[in-house]
Structure formats: structure tokens, C-alpha cells
CSV table of C-alpha atoms in Angstrom, one decimal:
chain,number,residue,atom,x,y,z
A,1053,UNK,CA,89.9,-2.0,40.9
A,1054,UNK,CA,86.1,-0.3,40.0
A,1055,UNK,CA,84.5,-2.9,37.5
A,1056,UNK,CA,81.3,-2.5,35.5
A,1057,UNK,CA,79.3,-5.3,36.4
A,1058,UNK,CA,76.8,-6.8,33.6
A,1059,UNK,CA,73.7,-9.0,34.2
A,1060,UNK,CA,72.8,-11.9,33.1
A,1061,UNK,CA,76.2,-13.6,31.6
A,1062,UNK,CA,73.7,-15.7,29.3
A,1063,UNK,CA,70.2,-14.9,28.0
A,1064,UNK,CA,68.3,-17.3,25.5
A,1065,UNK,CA,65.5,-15.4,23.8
A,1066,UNK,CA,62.8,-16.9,21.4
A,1067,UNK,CA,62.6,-14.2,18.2
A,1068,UNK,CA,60.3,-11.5,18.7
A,1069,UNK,CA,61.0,-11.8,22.5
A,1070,UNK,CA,61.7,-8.1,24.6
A,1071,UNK,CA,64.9,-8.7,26.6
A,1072,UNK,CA,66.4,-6.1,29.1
A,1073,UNK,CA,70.7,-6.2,29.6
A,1074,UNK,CA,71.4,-4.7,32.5
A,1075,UNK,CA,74.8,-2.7,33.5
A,1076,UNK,CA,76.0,-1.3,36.6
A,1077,UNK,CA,78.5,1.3,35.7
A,1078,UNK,CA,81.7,2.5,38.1
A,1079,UNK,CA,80.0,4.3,40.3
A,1080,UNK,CA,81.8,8.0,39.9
A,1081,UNK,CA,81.6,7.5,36.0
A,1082,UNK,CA,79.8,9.9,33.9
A,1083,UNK,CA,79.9,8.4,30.5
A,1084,UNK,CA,78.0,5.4,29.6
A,1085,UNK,CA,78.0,3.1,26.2
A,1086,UNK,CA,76.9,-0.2,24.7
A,1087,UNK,CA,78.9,-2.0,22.1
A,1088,UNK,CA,78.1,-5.3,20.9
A,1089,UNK,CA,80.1,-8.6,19.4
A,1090,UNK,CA,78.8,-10.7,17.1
A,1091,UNK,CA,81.1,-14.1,17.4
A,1092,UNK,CA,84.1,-13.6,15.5
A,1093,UNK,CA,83.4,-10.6,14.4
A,1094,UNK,CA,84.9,-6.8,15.7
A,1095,UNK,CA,83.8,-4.9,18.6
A,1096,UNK,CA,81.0,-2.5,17.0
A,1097,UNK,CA,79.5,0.7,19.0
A,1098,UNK,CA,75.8,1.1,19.7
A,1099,UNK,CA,75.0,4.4,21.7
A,1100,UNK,CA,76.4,6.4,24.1
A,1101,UNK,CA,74.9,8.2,27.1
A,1102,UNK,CA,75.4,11.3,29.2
A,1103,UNK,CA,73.5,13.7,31.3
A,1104,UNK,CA,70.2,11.3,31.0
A,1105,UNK,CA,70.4,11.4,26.9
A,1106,UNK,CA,71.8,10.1,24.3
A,1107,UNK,CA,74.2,11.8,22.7
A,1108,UNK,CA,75.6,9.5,20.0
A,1109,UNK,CA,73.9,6.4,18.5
A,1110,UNK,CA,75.2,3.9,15.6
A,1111,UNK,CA,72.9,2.3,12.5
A,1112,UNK,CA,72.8,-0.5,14.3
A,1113,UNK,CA,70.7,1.2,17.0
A,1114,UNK,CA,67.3,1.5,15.7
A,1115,UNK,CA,64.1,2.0,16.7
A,1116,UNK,CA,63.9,-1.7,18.3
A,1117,UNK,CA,66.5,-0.3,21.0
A,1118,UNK,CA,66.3,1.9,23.7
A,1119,UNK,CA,68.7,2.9,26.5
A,1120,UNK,CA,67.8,4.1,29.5
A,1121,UNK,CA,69.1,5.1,33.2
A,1122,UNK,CA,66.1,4.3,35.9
A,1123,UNK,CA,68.0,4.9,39.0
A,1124,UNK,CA,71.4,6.2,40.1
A,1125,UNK,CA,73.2,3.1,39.8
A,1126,UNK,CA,71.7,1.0,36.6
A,1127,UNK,CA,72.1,1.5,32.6
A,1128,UNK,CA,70.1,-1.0,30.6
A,1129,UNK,CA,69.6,-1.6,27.2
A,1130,UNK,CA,65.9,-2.6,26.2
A,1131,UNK,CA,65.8,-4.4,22.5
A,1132,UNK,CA,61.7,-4.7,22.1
A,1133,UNK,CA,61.6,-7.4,19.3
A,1134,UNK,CA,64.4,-9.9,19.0
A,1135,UNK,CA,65.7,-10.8,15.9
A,1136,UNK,CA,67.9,-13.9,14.9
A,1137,UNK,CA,70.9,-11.6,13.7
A,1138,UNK,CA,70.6,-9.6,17.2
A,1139,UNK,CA,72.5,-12.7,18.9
A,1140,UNK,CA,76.0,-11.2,20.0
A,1141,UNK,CA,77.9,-10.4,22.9
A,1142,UNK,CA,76.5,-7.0,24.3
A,1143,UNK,CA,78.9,-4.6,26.4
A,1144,UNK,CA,78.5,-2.0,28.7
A,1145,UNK,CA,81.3,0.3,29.0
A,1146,UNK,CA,81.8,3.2,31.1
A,1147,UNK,CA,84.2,6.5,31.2
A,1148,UNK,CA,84.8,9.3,33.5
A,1149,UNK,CA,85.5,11.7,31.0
A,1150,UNK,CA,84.8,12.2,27.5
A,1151,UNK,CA,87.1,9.4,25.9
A,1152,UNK,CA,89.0,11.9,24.1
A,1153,UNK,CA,90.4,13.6,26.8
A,1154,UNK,CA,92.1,10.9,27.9
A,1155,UNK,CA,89.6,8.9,30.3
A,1156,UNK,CA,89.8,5.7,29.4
A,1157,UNK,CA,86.7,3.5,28.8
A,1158,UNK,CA,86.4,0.1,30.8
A,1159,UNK,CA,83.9,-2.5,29.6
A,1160,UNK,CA,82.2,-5.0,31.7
A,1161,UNK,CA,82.1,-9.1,31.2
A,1162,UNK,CA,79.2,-9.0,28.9
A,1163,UNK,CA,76.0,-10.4,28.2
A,1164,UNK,CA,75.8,-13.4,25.4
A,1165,UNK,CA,72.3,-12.7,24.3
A,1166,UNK,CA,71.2,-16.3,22.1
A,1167,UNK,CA,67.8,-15.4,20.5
A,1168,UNK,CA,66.3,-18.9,18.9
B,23,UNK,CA,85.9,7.2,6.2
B,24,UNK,CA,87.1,5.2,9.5
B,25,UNK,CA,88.5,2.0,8.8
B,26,UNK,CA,90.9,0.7,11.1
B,27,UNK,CA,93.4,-2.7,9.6
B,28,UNK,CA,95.5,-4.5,11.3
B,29,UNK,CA,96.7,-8.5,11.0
B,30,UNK,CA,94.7,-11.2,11.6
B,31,UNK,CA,96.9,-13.5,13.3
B,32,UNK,CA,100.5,-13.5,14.5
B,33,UNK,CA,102.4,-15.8,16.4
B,34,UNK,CA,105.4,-15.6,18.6
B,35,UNK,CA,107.9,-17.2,21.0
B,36,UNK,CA,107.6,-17.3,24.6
B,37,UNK,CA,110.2,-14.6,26.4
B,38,UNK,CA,110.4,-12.6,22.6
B,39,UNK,CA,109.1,-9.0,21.4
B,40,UNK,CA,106.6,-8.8,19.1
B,41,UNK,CA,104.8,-5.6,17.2
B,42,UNK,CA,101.6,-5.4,16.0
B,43,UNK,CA,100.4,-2.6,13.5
B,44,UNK,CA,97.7,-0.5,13.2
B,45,UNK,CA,96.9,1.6,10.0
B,46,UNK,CA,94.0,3.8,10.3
B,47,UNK,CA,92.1,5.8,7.6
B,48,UNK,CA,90.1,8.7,9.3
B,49,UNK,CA,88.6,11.6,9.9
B,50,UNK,CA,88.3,13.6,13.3
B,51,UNK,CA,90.2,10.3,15.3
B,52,UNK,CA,91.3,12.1,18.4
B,53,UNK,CA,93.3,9.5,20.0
B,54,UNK,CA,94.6,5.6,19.8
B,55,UNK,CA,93.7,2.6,22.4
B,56,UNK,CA,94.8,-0.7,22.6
B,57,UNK,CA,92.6,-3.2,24.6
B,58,UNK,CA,93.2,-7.0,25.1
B,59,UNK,CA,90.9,-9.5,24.7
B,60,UNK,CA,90.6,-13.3,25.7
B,61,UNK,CA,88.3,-15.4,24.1
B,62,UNK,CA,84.6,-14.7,25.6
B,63,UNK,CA,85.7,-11.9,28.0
B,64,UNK,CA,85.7,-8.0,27.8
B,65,UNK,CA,88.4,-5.3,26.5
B,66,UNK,CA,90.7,-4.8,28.7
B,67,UNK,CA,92.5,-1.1,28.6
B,68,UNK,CA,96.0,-1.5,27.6
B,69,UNK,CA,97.1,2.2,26.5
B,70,UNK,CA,96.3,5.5,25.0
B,71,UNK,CA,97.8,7.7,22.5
B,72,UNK,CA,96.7,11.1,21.6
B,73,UNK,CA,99.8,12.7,21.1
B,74,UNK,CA,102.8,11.2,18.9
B,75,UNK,CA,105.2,9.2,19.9
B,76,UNK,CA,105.7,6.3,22.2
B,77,UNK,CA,104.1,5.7,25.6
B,78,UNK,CA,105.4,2.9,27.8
B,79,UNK,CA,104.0,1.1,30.7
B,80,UNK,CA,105.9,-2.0,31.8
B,81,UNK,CA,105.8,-4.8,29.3
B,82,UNK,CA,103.7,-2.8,26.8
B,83,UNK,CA,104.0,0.2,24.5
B,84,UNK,CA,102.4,1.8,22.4
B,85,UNK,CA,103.6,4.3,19.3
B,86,UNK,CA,101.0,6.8,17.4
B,87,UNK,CA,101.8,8.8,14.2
B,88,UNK,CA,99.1,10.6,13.6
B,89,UNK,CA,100.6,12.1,10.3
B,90,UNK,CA,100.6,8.9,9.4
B,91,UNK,CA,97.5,7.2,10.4
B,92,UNK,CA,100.2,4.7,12.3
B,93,UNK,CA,100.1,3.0,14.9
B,94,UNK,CA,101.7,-0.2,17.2
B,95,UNK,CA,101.5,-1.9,20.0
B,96,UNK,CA,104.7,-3.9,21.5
B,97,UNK,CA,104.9,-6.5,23.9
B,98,UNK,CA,107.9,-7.8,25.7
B,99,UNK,CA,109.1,-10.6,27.3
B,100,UNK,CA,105.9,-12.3,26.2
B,101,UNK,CA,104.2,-14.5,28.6
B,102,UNK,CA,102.1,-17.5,27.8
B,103,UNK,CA,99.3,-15.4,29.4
B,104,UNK,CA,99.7,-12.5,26.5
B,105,UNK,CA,98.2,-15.1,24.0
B,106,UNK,CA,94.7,-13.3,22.8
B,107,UNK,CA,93.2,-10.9,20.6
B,108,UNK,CA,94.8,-6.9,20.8
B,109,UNK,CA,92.5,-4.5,19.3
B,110,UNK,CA,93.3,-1.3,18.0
B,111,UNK,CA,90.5,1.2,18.2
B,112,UNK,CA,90.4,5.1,17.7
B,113,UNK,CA,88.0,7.4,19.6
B,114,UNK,CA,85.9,9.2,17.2
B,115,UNK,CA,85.6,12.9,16.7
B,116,UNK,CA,82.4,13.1,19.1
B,117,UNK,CA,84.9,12.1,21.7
B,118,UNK,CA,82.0,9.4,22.8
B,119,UNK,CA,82.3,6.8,20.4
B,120,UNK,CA,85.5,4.2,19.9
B,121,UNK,CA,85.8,2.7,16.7
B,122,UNK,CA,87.5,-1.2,16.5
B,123,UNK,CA,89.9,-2.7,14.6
B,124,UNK,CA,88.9,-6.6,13.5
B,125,UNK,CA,91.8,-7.1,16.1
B,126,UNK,CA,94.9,-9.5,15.8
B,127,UNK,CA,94.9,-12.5,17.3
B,128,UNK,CA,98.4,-13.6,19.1
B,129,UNK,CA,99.3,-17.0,19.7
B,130,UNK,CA,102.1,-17.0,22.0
B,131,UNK,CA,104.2,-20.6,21.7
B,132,UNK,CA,107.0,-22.2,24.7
């Protein structure tokens, strides 16, 4: 089965750090989000992208992150200047169509960002 | 507003059925998932609702009332394997954007 594949499993970061999380999606997807997971907390959405823009974005997504699609194949998500409360689990998800029609979203394994 | 609840923990017996809810307070939800997740991994799609009614697929279903703001997931002939967290999470009405439940964490006993 297709997977969204997520790079690195683990990052350490020291606070005020730039990282870059880096996402393959399926390959024939269109739809591309980030959610993140602060430990032992709920799944909370980030930003979706389609057609090379964003077209929805959370409060959490400020102007410390960015998203962006440099080639065919990779999404990444920039954050410029780490902050303590940005450790979570980040996840890439991907759909084929808009989720509401019925195209499911599949996440990949995640990135546990640790920023010290 | 778009809060999702469900329960926190449940626990069950090996080979039994369980249910767990999903109550929902929203506007412009345009459809139900349920995902599974063990400790430290990814969602994992488990069903999708956008009509009401039930939708069955093996071992798992899934019910929706929309009228309601209802929903459950039911697991049969539980496994060891189906202990984890289930999360309920309805798709915003941008269509783009899912919205979690806390999810409930299932702790499946021999």
C-alpha cells in the first residue's frame, strides 16, 4: 500500500534553531497537510496545501512557519525559530481528493521534533 | 463551535464487542472518520461516514447521526492487537481540514 514517508523520525533542536520536516506524499495525491501532536495531547491541524498554496491554515501556524513544495515529490514544513512549546510529534498527511468527498487522508510515521 | 468528546479510556475483554462514542458540537462537519493509533505511530484510516447510518468493514463499524451530532465506532471479536487510542475526528466545512477528538484509549485484556 502507498505510504507517506516522513524524514527524520527524531530531530533535537536547541531553541531558536530553523528546522526543516520533510514529507514525501503518495505520489498521485493532490491534497497535502501538516498536523502536529504534542505528547498526550490530541491530534491538532496546521495547514493545508493544494495547487502550490495554501488554502487553510490553523492559529497555531504563524508567521514562524512556512510550507512549501520545491519539487514534484517533497512537502516540507520550515519552522524559522524554535520554541520550547514547538516540541511535538509533526505529521504529514496526504489525500486524493478533498477530504469531504470522501478521499480519505493517510498520515505518515512522523517526525518527534525535541527542541532543548 | 467544533468540539469533538469522546471517553478517555475503556477497557475490554479479549474475543468481546465494544462501542466507543462520539458526540460532536459543530458547524459545517461534512463527514465522520475514525483512525487508530498505537502509542508513537501515525493515524491509521479506519472508516468514513458522511451519510447516516452504519458502514461496515470486517471487524469494524462505524454509525453517524448527523441530526444528532452522534457517532460510534464498534469493534468485534477484539484482538489483543486492537489495544490503542481510536480517534474520532470530523472533516471541517473547508473540506481540507480534520478536526480530532482527545481520542479513547482501549485497553484490550486476555
Amino acid at each position: 500500500e502507498p505510504e507517506v514517508t516522513q524524514t527524520p523520525s527524531h530531530q533535537v533542536t536547541q531553541m531558536g534553531q530553523e528546522v526543516i520536516l520533510r514529507c514525501v506524499p503518495i505520489s498521485n495525491h493532490l491534497y497535502f497537510y501538516w498536523y502536529r501532536q504534542i505528547l498526550g495531547q490530541k491530534v491538532e491541524f496546521l495547514v493545508s496545501f493544494y495547487n502550490n498554496e495554501i488554502s487553510e491554515k490553523s492559529e497555531i501556524f504563524d508567521d514562524q512557519f512556512s510550507v512549501e513544495r520545491p519539487d514534484g515529490s517533497n512537502f516540507t514544513l520550515k519552522i524559522r525559530s524554535t520554541k520550547l512549546e514547538d516540541s511535538a510529534m509533526y505529521f504529514c498527511a496526504s489525500s486524493e481528493a478533498q477530504g469531504g468527498s470522501g478521499g480519505h487522508f493517510t498520515f505518515g510515521s512522523g517526525t518527534r521534533l525535541t527542541v532543548v | 463551535g467544533q468540539n469533538i468528546d469522546q471517553p478517555t479510556e475503556m477497557t475490554a475483554t479479549e474475543g468481546a464487542i465494544v462501542q466507543i462514542n462520539c458526540t460532536y458540537q459543530t458547524s459545517g462537519f461534512n463527514g465522520l472518520f475514525w483512525y487508530q493509533q498505537h502509542a508513537g505511530e501515525a493515524p491509521t484510516f479506519l472508516s468514513y461516514n458522511v451519510l447516516d447510518g452504519l458502514e461496515e468493514k470486517g471487524r469494524f463499524s462505524s454509525f453517524l447521526s448527523r441530526s444528532k451530532g452522534y457517532s460510534y465506532l464498534l469493534l468485534k471479536e477484539l484482538q489483543m492487537k486492537d489495544s490503542a487510542s481510536y480517534l474520532c475526528a470530523g472533516i471541517s466545512g473547508g473540506y481540507n481540514k480534520l478536526i480530532f477528538g482527545a481520542g479513547t484509549r482501549l485497553a484490550v485484556h486476555p
